[in-house]
Amino acid sequence: MGHTLCICSRGTLTIDNKRYLFIQKLGEGGFSYVDLVEGLQDGHFYALKRILCHEQQDQDEAQREADMHRLFQHPNILRLEAYCLTERGSKQEAWLLLPFFKKGTLWNEVEGLKDKGNFLSEDQILLLLLGICRGLEAIHAKGYAHRDLKPTNILLGDDGQPVLMDLGSMNQARIQVEGSRQALALQDWAAQRCTISYRAPELFSVQSHCLIDERTDIWSLGCVLYAMMFGEGPYDMVFQKGDSVALAVQNQLSIPQNPRHSPALRQLLASMMTVDPQCRPHTSLLLSQLESLQPTAPDQHTTHI
């Protein structure tokens, strides 16, 4: 969808015959930029992700990211509004037009509370975790894994619903590794695409003959849960201090005692942070546990983050 793009005048552009006004830059990464734009027909705000494509492989990966978005029509997975490839000067850029979330990411929320000496309540954590898990279940059901789940890749809707984003690292859920060459290739891929302090132990040192499955996401989900509970990921400080995350994740995580958290929530976290991936739960089991733990207050559906 959409190979039509033109810069019509200063600050405006057209994608799929719809005009948008550039408002401001939102952020940038190594080879991508995100801008805030406004639809001139509908008045809605959008996030325009621009990926610099230096070679054909970059274009293929951007196309694949767009294809991953189009696989899903799910309230907990970010939808793609439009996609196009364009030439800007001597360079190619892939443009993904995405909904804009003014509340920002889960990390923005966690960090903002921490700066004030506060934390998410257990009820808020359980509601967020349920939505994130439902998004993951939808991804896993189609035979994929997210592979880069972290608080900065989870947006918050106006109603507080979590929405998974950045699907560029998604790949097949189950990878049968047969031989040291394939193991090393997967390990190198993970080093480039999976954020180190949220990366599952089995991706640091991939065995020559093993099965890597979607439960790498369950480990990452455990790290996200830890961040919601304690204001930072379990291995954030290890990384910041320059110590080895690869070594740290090989040991069973010690979960701090805190009266804010019930034994059930702590047990849920412990089950996700199991070093042996075969002992981690699948999303189906996590969802049944989470649904039974949800707050029972009559206003549970109107809880805002």
PDB file of C-alpha atoms in Angstrom:
ATOM      1  CA  MET A   1       0.000   0.000   0.000  1.00  0.00           C
ATOM      2  CA  GLY A   2       1.223   3.412  -0.928  1.00  0.00           C
ATOM      3  CA  HIS A   3       4.168   4.139  -3.107  1.00  0.00           C
ATOM      4  CA  THR A   4       2.904   7.694  -3.569  1.00  0.00           C
ATOM      5  CA  LEU A   5       4.835  10.344  -1.718  1.00  0.00           C
ATOM      6  CA  CYS A   6       5.673  13.906  -2.577  1.00  0.00           C
ATOM      7  CA  ILE A   7       6.898  16.925  -0.704  1.00  0.00           C
ATOM      8  CA  CYS A   8       4.233  19.414  -1.793  1.00  0.00           C
ATOM      9  CA  SER A   9       5.526  22.520  -0.024  1.00  0.00           C
ATOM     10  CA  ARG A  10       7.593  23.399   2.981  1.00  0.00           C
ATOM     11  CA  GLY A  11       6.452  21.165   5.845  1.00  0.00           C
ATOM     12  CA  THR A  12       3.743  19.198   4.011  1.00  0.00           C
ATOM     13  CA  LEU A  13       3.826  15.789   2.357  1.00  0.00           C
ATOM     14  CA  THR A  14       1.445  13.398   0.662  1.00  0.00           C
ATOM     15  CA  ILE A  15       1.138   9.660   1.264  1.00  0.00           C
ATOM     16  CA  ASP A  16      -1.559   7.622  -0.518  1.00  0.00           C
ATOM     17  CA  ASN A  17      -3.137  10.840  -1.818  1.00  0.00           C
ATOM     18  CA  LYS A  18      -3.557  12.188   1.731  1.00  0.00           C
ATOM     19  CA  ARG A  19      -1.746  15.317   2.865  1.00  0.00           C
ATOM     20  CA  TYR A  20       0.098  15.646   6.178  1.00  0.00           C
ATOM     21  CA  LEU A  21       1.712  18.603   7.921  1.00  0.00           C
ATOM     22  CA  PHE A  22       5.080  18.194   9.668  1.00  0.00           C
ATOM     23  CA  ILE A  23       4.776  19.349  13.305  1.00  0.00           C
ATOM     24  CA  GLN A  24       8.028  18.402  15.053  1.00  0.00           C
ATOM     25  CA  LYS A  25      10.666  15.714  15.523  1.00  0.00           C
ATOM     26  CA  LEU A  26       9.846  13.096  18.147  1.00  0.00           C
ATOM     27  CA  GLY A  27      13.075  11.115  18.227  1.00  0.00           C
ATOM     28  CA  GLU A  28      15.771   9.318  16.295  1.00  0.00           C
ATOM     29  CA  GLY A  29      17.722   6.086  16.362  1.00  0.00           C
ATOM     30  CA  GLY A  30      20.746   4.779  14.516  1.00  0.00           C
ATOM     31  CA  PHE A  31      19.176   4.749  11.052  1.00  0.00           C
ATOM     32  CA  SER A  32      15.653   6.023  11.656  1.00  0.00           C
ATOM     33  CA  TYR A  33      13.782   9.159  12.645  1.00  0.00           C
ATOM     34  CA  VAL A  34      10.288   9.660  14.034  1.00  0.00           C
ATOM     35  CA  ASP A  35       8.341  12.834  13.270  1.00  0.00           C
ATOM     36  CA  LEU A  36       4.985  14.078  14.498  1.00  0.00           C
ATOM     37  CA  VAL A  37       2.680  14.898  11.583  1.00  0.00           C
ATOM     38  CA  GLU A  38      -0.950  16.006  11.365  1.00  0.00           C
ATOM     39  CA  GLY A  39      -3.418  14.689   8.798  1.00  0.00           C
ATOM     40  CA  LEU A  40      -4.820  17.720   6.980  1.00  0.00           C
ATOM     41  CA  GLN A  41      -8.006  15.830   6.031  1.00  0.00           C
ATOM     42  CA  ASP A  42      -8.832  14.230   9.384  1.00  0.00           C
ATOM     43  CA  GLY A  43      -6.979  16.470  11.875  1.00  0.00           C
ATOM     44  CA  HIS A  44      -5.452  13.422  13.603  1.00  0.00           C
ATOM     45  CA  PHE A  45      -1.841  13.226  14.737  1.00  0.00           C
ATOM     46  CA  TYR A  46       0.445  10.471  13.480  1.00  0.00           C
ATOM     47  CA  ALA A  47       3.993   9.291  14.103  1.00  0.00           C
ATOM     48  CA  LEU A  48       5.953   9.077  10.842  1.00  0.00           C
ATOM     49  CA  LYS A  49       8.854   6.633  11.130  1.00  0.00           C
ATOM     50  CA  ARG A  50      11.499   7.290   8.454  1.00  0.00           C
ATOM     51  CA  ILE A  51      14.086   4.543   7.914  1.00  0.00           C
ATOM     52  CA  LEU A  52      17.244   5.401   5.969  1.00  0.00           C
ATOM     53  CA  CYS A  53      17.926   2.681   3.397  1.00  0.00           C
ATOM     54  CA  HIS A  54      21.570   2.526   2.347  1.00  0.00           C
ATOM     55  CA  GLU A  55      21.232  -0.750   0.447  1.00  0.00           C
ATOM     56  CA  GLN A  56      18.637  -3.241  -0.776  1.00  0.00           C
ATOM     57  CA  GLN A  57      18.772  -5.194   2.496  1.00  0.00           C
ATOM     58  CA  ASP A  58      17.606  -2.069   4.383  1.00  0.00           C
ATOM     59  CA  GLN A  59      14.645  -1.725   2.024  1.00  0.00           C
ATOM     60  CA  ASP A  60      13.788  -5.411   2.453  1.00  0.00           C
ATOM     61  CA  GLU A  61      13.875  -5.102   6.248  1.00  0.00           C
ATOM     62  CA  ALA A  62      11.671  -1.993   6.209  1.00  0.00           C
ATOM     63  CA  GLN A  63       9.193  -3.756   3.914  1.00  0.00           C
ATOM     64  CA  ARG A  64       9.222  -6.728   6.256  1.00  0.00           C
ATOM     65  CA  GLU A  65       8.492  -4.485   9.253  1.00  0.00           C
ATOM     66  CA  ALA A  66       5.499  -3.053   7.376  1.00  0.00           C
ATOM     67  CA  ASP A  67       4.356  -6.595   6.507  1.00  0.00           C
ATOM     68  CA  MET A  68       4.590  -7.615  10.161  1.00  0.00           C
ATOM     69  CA  HIS A  69       2.301  -4.727  11.155  1.00  0.00           C
ATOM     70  CA  ARG A  70      -0.227  -5.733   8.504  1.00  0.00           C
ATOM     71  CA  LEU A  71      -0.511  -9.242   9.946  1.00  0.00           C
ATOM     72  CA  PHE A  72      -2.409  -7.907  12.954  1.00  0.00           C
ATOM     73  CA  GLN A  73      -5.658  -6.138  13.720  1.00  0.00           C
ATOM     74  CA  HIS A  74      -5.318  -6.272  17.494  1.00  0.00           C
ATOM     75  CA  PRO A  75      -5.915  -3.582  20.147  1.00  0.00           C
ATOM     76  CA  ASN A  76      -2.578  -4.373  21.827  1.00  0.00           C
ATOM     77  CA  ILE A  77      -0.436  -4.263  18.663  1.00  0.00           C
ATOM     78  CA  LEU A  78       0.389  -1.035  16.854  1.00  0.00           C
ATOM     79  CA  ARG A  79      -1.404  -0.764  13.522  1.00  0.00           C
ATOM     80  CA  LEU A  80       0.149   0.584  10.320  1.00  0.00           C
ATOM     81  CA  GLU A  81      -1.737   3.431   8.640  1.00  0.00           C
ATOM     82  CA  ALA A  82       0.370   3.602   5.462  1.00  0.00           C
ATOM     83  CA  TYR A  83       3.749   2.607   4.044  1.00  0.00           C
ATOM     84  CA  CYS A  84       5.846   3.917   1.163  1.00  0.00           C
ATOM     85  CA  LEU A  85       9.364   3.959  -0.206  1.00  0.00           C
ATOM     86  CA  THR A  86      10.705   7.249  -1.543  1.00  0.00           C
ATOM     87  CA  GLU A  87      13.841   8.894  -2.847  1.00  0.00           C
ATOM     88  CA  ARG A  88      15.115  11.886  -0.918  1.00  0.00           C
ATOM     89  CA  GLY A  89      18.057  13.364  -2.718  1.00  0.00           C
ATOM     90  CA  SER A  90      20.485  10.533  -3.372  1.00  0.00           C
ATOM     91  CA  LYS A  91      19.037   8.332  -0.606  1.00  0.00           C
ATOM     92  CA  GLN A  92      16.089   5.991  -0.287  1.00  0.00           C
ATOM     93  CA  GLU A  93      13.823   6.210   2.741  1.00  0.00           C
ATOM     94  CA  ALA A  94      11.087   3.856   3.887  1.00  0.00           C
ATOM     95  CA  TRP A  95       8.207   5.661   5.598  1.00  0.00           C
ATOM     96  CA  LEU A  96       5.834   4.001   8.062  1.00  0.00           C
ATOM     97  CA  LEU A  97       2.850   6.093   9.101  1.00  0.00           C
ATOM     98  CA  LEU A  98       1.685   5.013  12.564  1.00  0.00           C
ATOM     99  CA  PRO A  99      -0.834   6.270  15.146  1.00  0.00           C
ATOM    100  CA  PHE A 100       0.533   8.826  17.609  1.00  0.00           C
ATOM    101  CA  PHE A 101       0.227   8.097  21.343  1.00  0.00           C
ATOM    102  CA  LYS A 102       0.492  11.291  23.355  1.00  0.00           C
ATOM    103  CA  LYS A 103       0.986   9.409  26.630  1.00  0.00           C
ATOM    104  CA  GLY A 104       4.234   7.990  25.232  1.00  0.00           C
ATOM    105  CA  THR A 105       5.713   4.666  26.314  1.00  0.00           C
ATOM    106  CA  LEU A 106       5.457   2.495  29.399  1.00  0.00           C
ATOM    107  CA  TRP A 107       9.039   3.547  30.180  1.00  0.00           C
ATOM    108  CA  ASN A 108       7.985   7.217  30.192  1.00  0.00           C
ATOM    109  CA  GLU A 109       5.346   6.317  32.784  1.00  0.00           C
ATOM    110  CA  VAL A 110       7.647   4.180  34.958  1.00  0.00           C
ATOM    111  CA  GLU A 111      10.445   6.750  34.861  1.00  0.00           C
ATOM    112  CA  GLY A 112       8.081   9.673  35.534  1.00  0.00           C
ATOM    113  CA  LEU A 113       6.695   7.953  38.623  1.00  0.00           C
ATOM    114  CA  LYS A 114      10.163   6.968  39.839  1.00  0.00           C
ATOM    115  CA  ASP A 115      11.331  10.591  39.595  1.00  0.00           C
ATOM    116  CA  LYS A 116       8.546  11.444  42.071  1.00  0.00           C
ATOM    117  CA  GLY A 117       9.388   8.515  44.349  1.00  0.00           C
ATOM    118  CA  ASN A 118       6.322   6.554  43.221  1.00  0.00           C
ATOM    119  CA  PHE A 119       5.618   3.236  41.518  1.00  0.00           C
ATOM    120  CA  LEU A 120       2.766   1.636  39.633  1.00  0.00           C
ATOM    121  CA  SER A 121       0.254  -0.049  41.924  1.00  0.00           C
ATOM    122  CA  GLU A 122      -0.179  -3.806  41.689  1.00  0.00           C
ATOM    123  CA  ASP A 123      -3.644  -3.360  40.135  1.00  0.00           C
ATOM    124  CA  GLN A 124      -2.177  -1.115  37.444  1.00  0.00           C
ATOM    125  CA  ILE A 125       0.656  -3.581  36.832  1.00  0.00           C
ATOM    126  CA  LEU A 126      -1.776  -6.478  36.433  1.00  0.00           C
ATOM    127  CA  LEU A 127      -3.942  -4.579  33.942  1.00  0.00           C
ATOM    128  CA  LEU A 128      -0.906  -3.553  31.900  1.00  0.00           C
ATOM    129  CA  LEU A 129       0.573  -7.035  32.014  1.00  0.00           C
ATOM    130  CA  LEU A 130      -2.704  -8.531  30.796  1.00  0.00           C
ATOM    131  CA  GLY A 131      -2.769  -6.248  27.740  1.00  0.00           C
ATOM    132  CA  ILE A 132       0.896  -6.852  26.914  1.00  0.00           C
ATOM    133  CA  CYS A 133       0.400 -10.604  27.240  1.00  0.00           C
ATOM    134  CA  ARG A 134      -2.639 -10.511  24.936  1.00  0.00           C
ATOM    135  CA  GLY A 135      -0.552  -8.728  22.312  1.00  0.00           C
ATOM    136  CA  LEU A 136       2.201 -11.329  22.651  1.00  0.00           C
ATOM    137  CA  GLU A 137      -0.323 -14.168  22.414  1.00  0.00           C
ATOM    138  CA  ALA A 138      -1.564 -12.771  19.087  1.00  0.00           C
ATOM    139  CA  ILE A 139       2.024 -12.582  17.775  1.00  0.00           C
ATOM    140  CA  HIS A 140       2.848 -16.105  18.942  1.00  0.00           C
ATOM    141  CA  ALA A 141      -0.406 -17.480  17.495  1.00  0.00           C
ATOM    142  CA  LYS A 142       0.775 -16.450  14.018  1.00  0.00           C
ATOM    143  CA  GLY A 143       4.064 -18.278  14.482  1.00  0.00           C
ATOM    144  CA  TYR A 144       6.242 -15.275  15.320  1.00  0.00           C
ATOM    145  CA  ALA A 145       8.099 -13.883  18.329  1.00  0.00           C
ATOM    146  CA  HIS A 146       8.655 -10.178  19.044  1.00  0.00           C
ATOM    147  CA  ARG A 147      12.290 -10.642  20.199  1.00  0.00           C
ATOM    148  CA  ASP A 148      12.743  -7.052  21.439  1.00  0.00           C
ATOM    149  CA  LEU A 149      10.068  -6.538  24.085  1.00  0.00           C
ATOM    150  CA  LYS A 150      10.992  -3.756  26.539  1.00  0.00           C
ATOM    151  CA  PRO A 151       9.245  -0.793  28.229  1.00  0.00           C
ATOM    152  CA  THR A 152      10.322   1.638  25.477  1.00  0.00           C
ATOM    153  CA  ASN A 153       8.602  -0.606  22.891  1.00  0.00           C
ATOM    154  CA  ILE A 154       5.237  -0.499  24.674  1.00  0.00           C
ATOM    155  CA  LEU A 155       3.019   2.518  24.041  1.00  0.00           C
ATOM    156  CA  LEU A 156       0.178   3.611  26.319  1.00  0.00           C
ATOM    157  CA  GLY A 157      -3.198   4.514  24.835  1.00  0.00           C
ATOM    158  CA  ASP A 158      -5.437   7.264  26.229  1.00  0.00           C
ATOM    159  CA  ASP A 159      -7.280   4.579  28.227  1.00  0.00           C
ATOM    160  CA  GLY A 160      -3.996   3.169  29.575  1.00  0.00           C
ATOM    161  CA  GLN A 161      -4.082   0.134  27.259  1.00  0.00           C
ATOM    162  CA  PRO A 162      -0.567  -1.093  26.364  1.00  0.00           C
ATOM    163  CA  VAL A 163       0.238  -1.342  22.646  1.00  0.00           C
ATOM    164  CA  LEU A 164       3.261  -3.276  21.358  1.00  0.00           C
ATOM    165  CA  MET A 165       5.401  -1.476  18.798  1.00  0.00           C
ATOM    166  CA  ASP A 166       8.697  -1.782  16.897  1.00  0.00           C
ATOM    167  CA  LEU A 167       8.015  -5.035  15.073  1.00  0.00           C
ATOM    168  CA  GLY A 168      11.239  -4.837  13.060  1.00  0.00           C
ATOM    169  CA  SER A 169      12.976  -7.536  15.136  1.00  0.00           C
ATOM    170  CA  MET A 170      10.153 -10.061  14.838  1.00  0.00           C
ATOM    171  CA  ASN A 171      11.058 -13.425  13.360  1.00  0.00           C
ATOM    172  CA  GLN A 172       9.765 -16.970  13.410  1.00  0.00           C
ATOM    173  CA  ALA A 173       8.831 -18.173  16.863  1.00  0.00           C
ATOM    174  CA  ARG A 174      10.512 -21.577  16.687  1.00  0.00           C
ATOM    175  CA  ILE A 175      14.060 -21.787  15.361  1.00  0.00           C
ATOM    176  CA  GLN A 176      15.653 -25.237  15.182  1.00  0.00           C
ATOM    177  CA  VAL A 177      19.410 -24.709  15.453  1.00  0.00           C
ATOM    178  CA  GLU A 178      21.461 -27.429  13.773  1.00  0.00           C
ATOM    179  CA  GLY A 179      25.164 -26.760  13.848  1.00  0.00           C
ATOM    180  CA  SER A 180      27.629 -24.230  15.229  1.00  0.00           C
ATOM    181  CA  ARG A 181      27.497 -21.973  12.149  1.00  0.00           C
ATOM    182  CA  GLN A 182      23.736 -21.470  12.471  1.00  0.00           C
ATOM    183  CA  ALA A 183      24.094 -21.017  16.245  1.00  0.00           C
ATOM    184  CA  LEU A 184      26.710 -18.288  15.794  1.00  0.00           C
ATOM    185  CA  ALA A 185      24.640 -16.539  13.109  1.00  0.00           C
ATOM    186  CA  LEU A 186      21.600 -16.462  15.416  1.00  0.00           C
ATOM    187  CA  GLN A 187      23.740 -15.247  18.315  1.00  0.00           C
ATOM    188  CA  ASP A 188      25.131 -12.427  16.171  1.00  0.00           C
ATOM    189  CA  TRP A 189      21.634 -11.499  14.972  1.00  0.00           C
ATOM    190  CA  ALA A 190      20.387 -11.345  18.579  1.00  0.00           C
ATOM    191  CA  ALA A 191      23.347  -9.147  19.575  1.00  0.00           C
ATOM    192  CA  GLN A 192      22.278  -6.645  16.912  1.00  0.00           C
ATOM    193  CA  ARG A 193      18.492  -6.812  17.264  1.00  0.00           C
ATOM    194  CA  CYS A 194      17.617  -7.790  20.866  1.00  0.00           C
ATOM    195  CA  THR A 195      18.274  -5.177  23.576  1.00  0.00           C
ATOM    196  CA  ILE A 196      20.973  -6.584  25.859  1.00  0.00           C
ATOM    197  CA  SER A 197      19.347  -6.011  29.269  1.00  0.00           C
ATOM    198  CA  TYR A 198      16.047  -7.595  28.103  1.00  0.00           C
ATOM    199  CA  ARG A 199      17.594 -10.444  26.067  1.00  0.00           C
ATOM    200  CA  ALA A 200      16.866 -14.032  27.087  1.00  0.00           C
ATOM    201  CA  PRO A 201      19.824 -16.127  28.392  1.00  0.00           C
ATOM    202  CA  GLU A 202      19.591 -18.660  25.543  1.00  0.00           C
ATOM    203  CA  LEU A 203      20.294 -15.901  22.979  1.00  0.00           C
ATOM    204  CA  PHE A 204      23.633 -14.899  24.553  1.00  0.00           C
ATOM    205  CA  SER A 205      25.306 -18.246  23.940  1.00  0.00           C
ATOM    206  CA  VAL A 206      23.270 -20.212  21.411  1.00  0.00           C
ATOM    207  CA  GLN A 207      23.875 -23.950  21.593  1.00  0.00           C
ATOM    208  CA  SER A 208      24.869 -25.825  18.425  1.00  0.00           C
ATOM    209  CA  HIS A 209      21.832 -28.102  18.608  1.00  0.00           C
ATOM    210  CA  CYS A 210      18.790 -26.601  20.282  1.00  0.00           C
ATOM    211  CA  LEU A 211      15.323 -25.167  19.791  1.00  0.00           C
ATOM    212  CA  ILE A 212      14.845 -21.440  20.371  1.00  0.00           C
ATOM    213  CA  ASP A 213      11.156 -20.687  20.761  1.00  0.00           C
ATOM    214  CA  GLU A 214       8.776 -17.827  21.538  1.00  0.00           C
ATOM    215  CA  ARG A 215       9.561 -18.020  25.250  1.00  0.00           C
ATOM    216  CA  THR A 216      12.449 -15.613  24.673  1.00  0.00           C
ATOM    217  CA  ASP A 217       9.555 -13.095  24.806  1.00  0.00           C
ATOM    218  CA  ILE A 218       8.423 -14.457  28.177  1.00  0.00           C
ATOM    219  CA  TRP A 219      11.858 -13.687  29.659  1.00  0.00           C
ATOM    220  CA  SER A 220      11.674 -10.167  28.230  1.00  0.00           C
ATOM    221  CA  LEU A 221       8.135  -9.830  29.601  1.00  0.00           C
ATOM    222  CA  GLY A 222       9.507 -10.784  33.025  1.00  0.00           C
ATOM    223  CA  CYS A 223      12.083  -7.995  32.712  1.00  0.00           C
ATOM    224  CA  VAL A 224       9.264  -5.584  31.797  1.00  0.00           C
ATOM    225  CA  LEU A 225       7.264  -6.741  34.828  1.00  0.00           C
ATOM    226  CA  TYR A 226      10.316  -6.212  37.061  1.00  0.00           C
ATOM    227  CA  ALA A 227      10.689  -2.674  35.672  1.00  0.00           C
ATOM    228  CA  MET A 228       7.028  -1.945  36.449  1.00  0.00           C
ATOM    229  CA  MET A 229       7.480  -3.255  39.987  1.00  0.00           C
ATOM    230  CA  PHE A 230      10.817  -1.632  40.852  1.00  0.00           C
ATOM    231  CA  GLY A 231      11.283   1.286  38.444  1.00  0.00           C
ATOM    232  CA  GLU A 232      14.134  -0.252  36.417  1.00  0.00           C
ATOM    233  CA  GLY A 233      14.878  -3.473  34.558  1.00  0.00           C
ATOM    234  CA  PRO A 234      16.625  -6.268  36.515  1.00  0.00           C
ATOM    235  CA  TYR A 235      19.800  -5.971  34.409  1.00  0.00           C
ATOM    236  CA  ASP A 236      19.777  -2.230  33.608  1.00  0.00           C
ATOM    237  CA  MET A 237      22.326  -1.425  36.321  1.00  0.00           C
ATOM    238  CA  VAL A 238      24.502  -4.410  35.385  1.00  0.00           C
ATOM    239  CA  PHE A 239      24.752  -3.002  31.864  1.00  0.00           C
ATOM    240  CA  GLN A 240      25.239   0.601  33.001  1.00  0.00           C
ATOM    241  CA  LYS A 241      28.079  -0.408  35.317  1.00  0.00           C
ATOM    242  CA  GLY A 242      29.802  -2.196  32.445  1.00  0.00           C
ATOM    243  CA  ASP A 243      29.448  -5.640  34.040  1.00  0.00           C
ATOM    244  CA  SER A 244      28.553  -8.726  32.000  1.00  0.00           C
ATOM    245  CA  VAL A 245      24.822  -9.093  31.387  1.00  0.00           C
ATOM    246  CA  ALA A 246      25.581 -12.413  29.653  1.00  0.00           C
ATOM    247  CA  LEU A 247      26.946 -13.792  32.945  1.00  0.00           C
ATOM    248  CA  ALA A 248      24.302 -12.159  35.140  1.00  0.00           C
ATOM    249  CA  VAL A 249      21.361 -13.746  33.297  1.00  0.00           C
ATOM    250  CA  GLN A 250      22.762 -17.250  33.817  1.00  0.00           C
ATOM    251  CA  ASN A 251      21.944 -17.026  37.541  1.00  0.00           C
ATOM    252  CA  GLN A 252      18.447 -17.196  38.967  1.00  0.00           C
ATOM    253  CA  LEU A 253      17.179 -13.673  39.584  1.00  0.00           C
ATOM    254  CA  SER A 254      16.884 -12.521  43.190  1.00  0.00           C
ATOM    255  CA  ILE A 255      13.588 -10.637  43.564  1.00  0.00           C
ATOM    256  CA  PRO A 256      13.631  -7.885  46.220  1.00  0.00           C
ATOM    257  CA  GLN A 257      11.028  -8.197  48.976  1.00  0.00           C
ATOM    258  CA  ASN A 258       8.545  -5.325  48.992  1.00  0.00           C
ATOM    259  CA  PRO A 259       5.191  -5.014  50.784  1.00  0.00           C
ATOM    260  CA  ARG A 260       3.700  -3.386  47.634  1.00  0.00           C
ATOM    261  CA  HIS A 261       3.710  -6.745  45.873  1.00  0.00           C
ATOM    262  CA  SER A 262       1.648  -9.840  46.614  1.00  0.00           C
ATOM    263  CA  PRO A 263       3.224 -13.326  46.749  1.00  0.00           C
ATOM    264  CA  ALA A 264       1.196 -14.182  43.620  1.00  0.00           C
ATOM    265  CA  LEU A 265       2.807 -11.363  41.613  1.00  0.00           C
ATOM    266  CA  ARG A 266       6.278 -12.306  42.830  1.00  0.00           C
ATOM    267  CA  GLN A 267       5.636 -15.930  41.860  1.00  0.00           C
ATOM    268  CA  LEU A 268       4.451 -14.846  38.420  1.00  0.00           C
ATOM    269  CA  LEU A 269       7.679 -12.877  37.947  1.00  0.00           C
ATOM    270  CA  ALA A 270       9.825 -15.787  39.145  1.00  0.00           C
ATOM    271  CA  SER A 271       8.167 -18.147  36.634  1.00  0.00           C
ATOM    272  CA  MET A 272       8.977 -15.808  33.727  1.00  0.00           C
ATOM    273  CA  MET A 273      12.575 -15.248  34.840  1.00  0.00           C
ATOM    274  CA  THR A 274      13.499 -18.932  34.745  1.00  0.00           C
ATOM    275  CA  VAL A 275      16.892 -19.401  33.095  1.00  0.00           C
ATOM    276  CA  ASP A 276      15.855 -22.685  31.429  1.00  0.00           C
ATOM    277  CA  PRO A 277      13.460 -21.640  28.611  1.00  0.00           C
ATOM    278  CA  GLN A 278      11.723 -25.015  28.687  1.00  0.00           C
ATOM    279  CA  CYS A 279      10.565 -24.261  32.236  1.00  0.00           C
ATOM    280  CA  ARG A 280       9.041 -20.876  31.360  1.00  0.00           C
ATOM    281  CA  PRO A 281       5.279 -20.663  30.849  1.00  0.00           C
ATOM    282  CA  HIS A 282       3.655 -19.999  27.475  1.00  0.00           C
ATOM    283  CA  THR A 283       1.368 -16.979  27.044  1.00  0.00           C
ATOM    284  CA  SER A 284      -1.756 -19.154  27.358  1.00  0.00           C
ATOM    285  CA  LEU A 285      -0.847 -20.169  30.920  1.00  0.00           C
ATOM    286  CA  LEU A 286       0.213 -16.632  31.842  1.00  0.00           C
ATOM    287  CA  LEU A 287      -3.084 -15.233  30.558  1.00  0.00           C
ATOM    288  CA  SER A 288      -5.160 -17.654  32.619  1.00  0.00           C
ATOM    289  CA  GLN A 289      -3.126 -16.743  35.710  1.00  0.00           C
ATOM    290  CA  LEU A 290      -3.386 -13.015  34.991  1.00  0.00           C
ATOM    291  CA  GLU A 291      -7.133 -13.140  34.407  1.00  0.00           C
ATOM    292  CA  SER A 292      -7.609 -14.782  37.803  1.00  0.00           C
ATOM    293  CA  LEU A 293      -5.464 -12.089  39.465  1.00  0.00           C
ATOM    294  CA  GLN A 294      -7.222  -9.086  37.925  1.00  0.00           C
ATOM    295  CA  PRO A 295      -8.679  -6.494  40.343  1.00  0.00           C
ATOM    296  CA  THR A 296     -12.318  -7.157  41.166  1.00  0.00           C
ATOM    297  CA  ALA A 297     -13.353  -3.566  41.928  1.00  0.00           C
ATOM    298  CA  PRO A 298     -16.356  -2.389  39.854  1.00  0.00           C
ATOM    299  CA  ASP A 299     -14.291   0.405  38.291  1.00  0.00           C
ATOM    300  CA  GLN A 300     -11.520  -1.924  37.120  1.00  0.00           C
ATOM    301  CA  HIS A 301     -12.199  -1.123  33.458  1.00  0.00           C
ATOM    302  CA  THR A 302     -11.803   2.600  34.018  1.00  0.00           C
ATOM    303  CA  THR A 303      -8.488   2.450  35.845  1.00  0.00           C
ATOM    304  CA  HIS A 304      -6.202   5.009  34.221  1.00  0.00           C
ATOM    305  CA  ILE A 305      -2.447   4.968  34.190  1.00  0.00           C
TER     306      ILE A 305
END
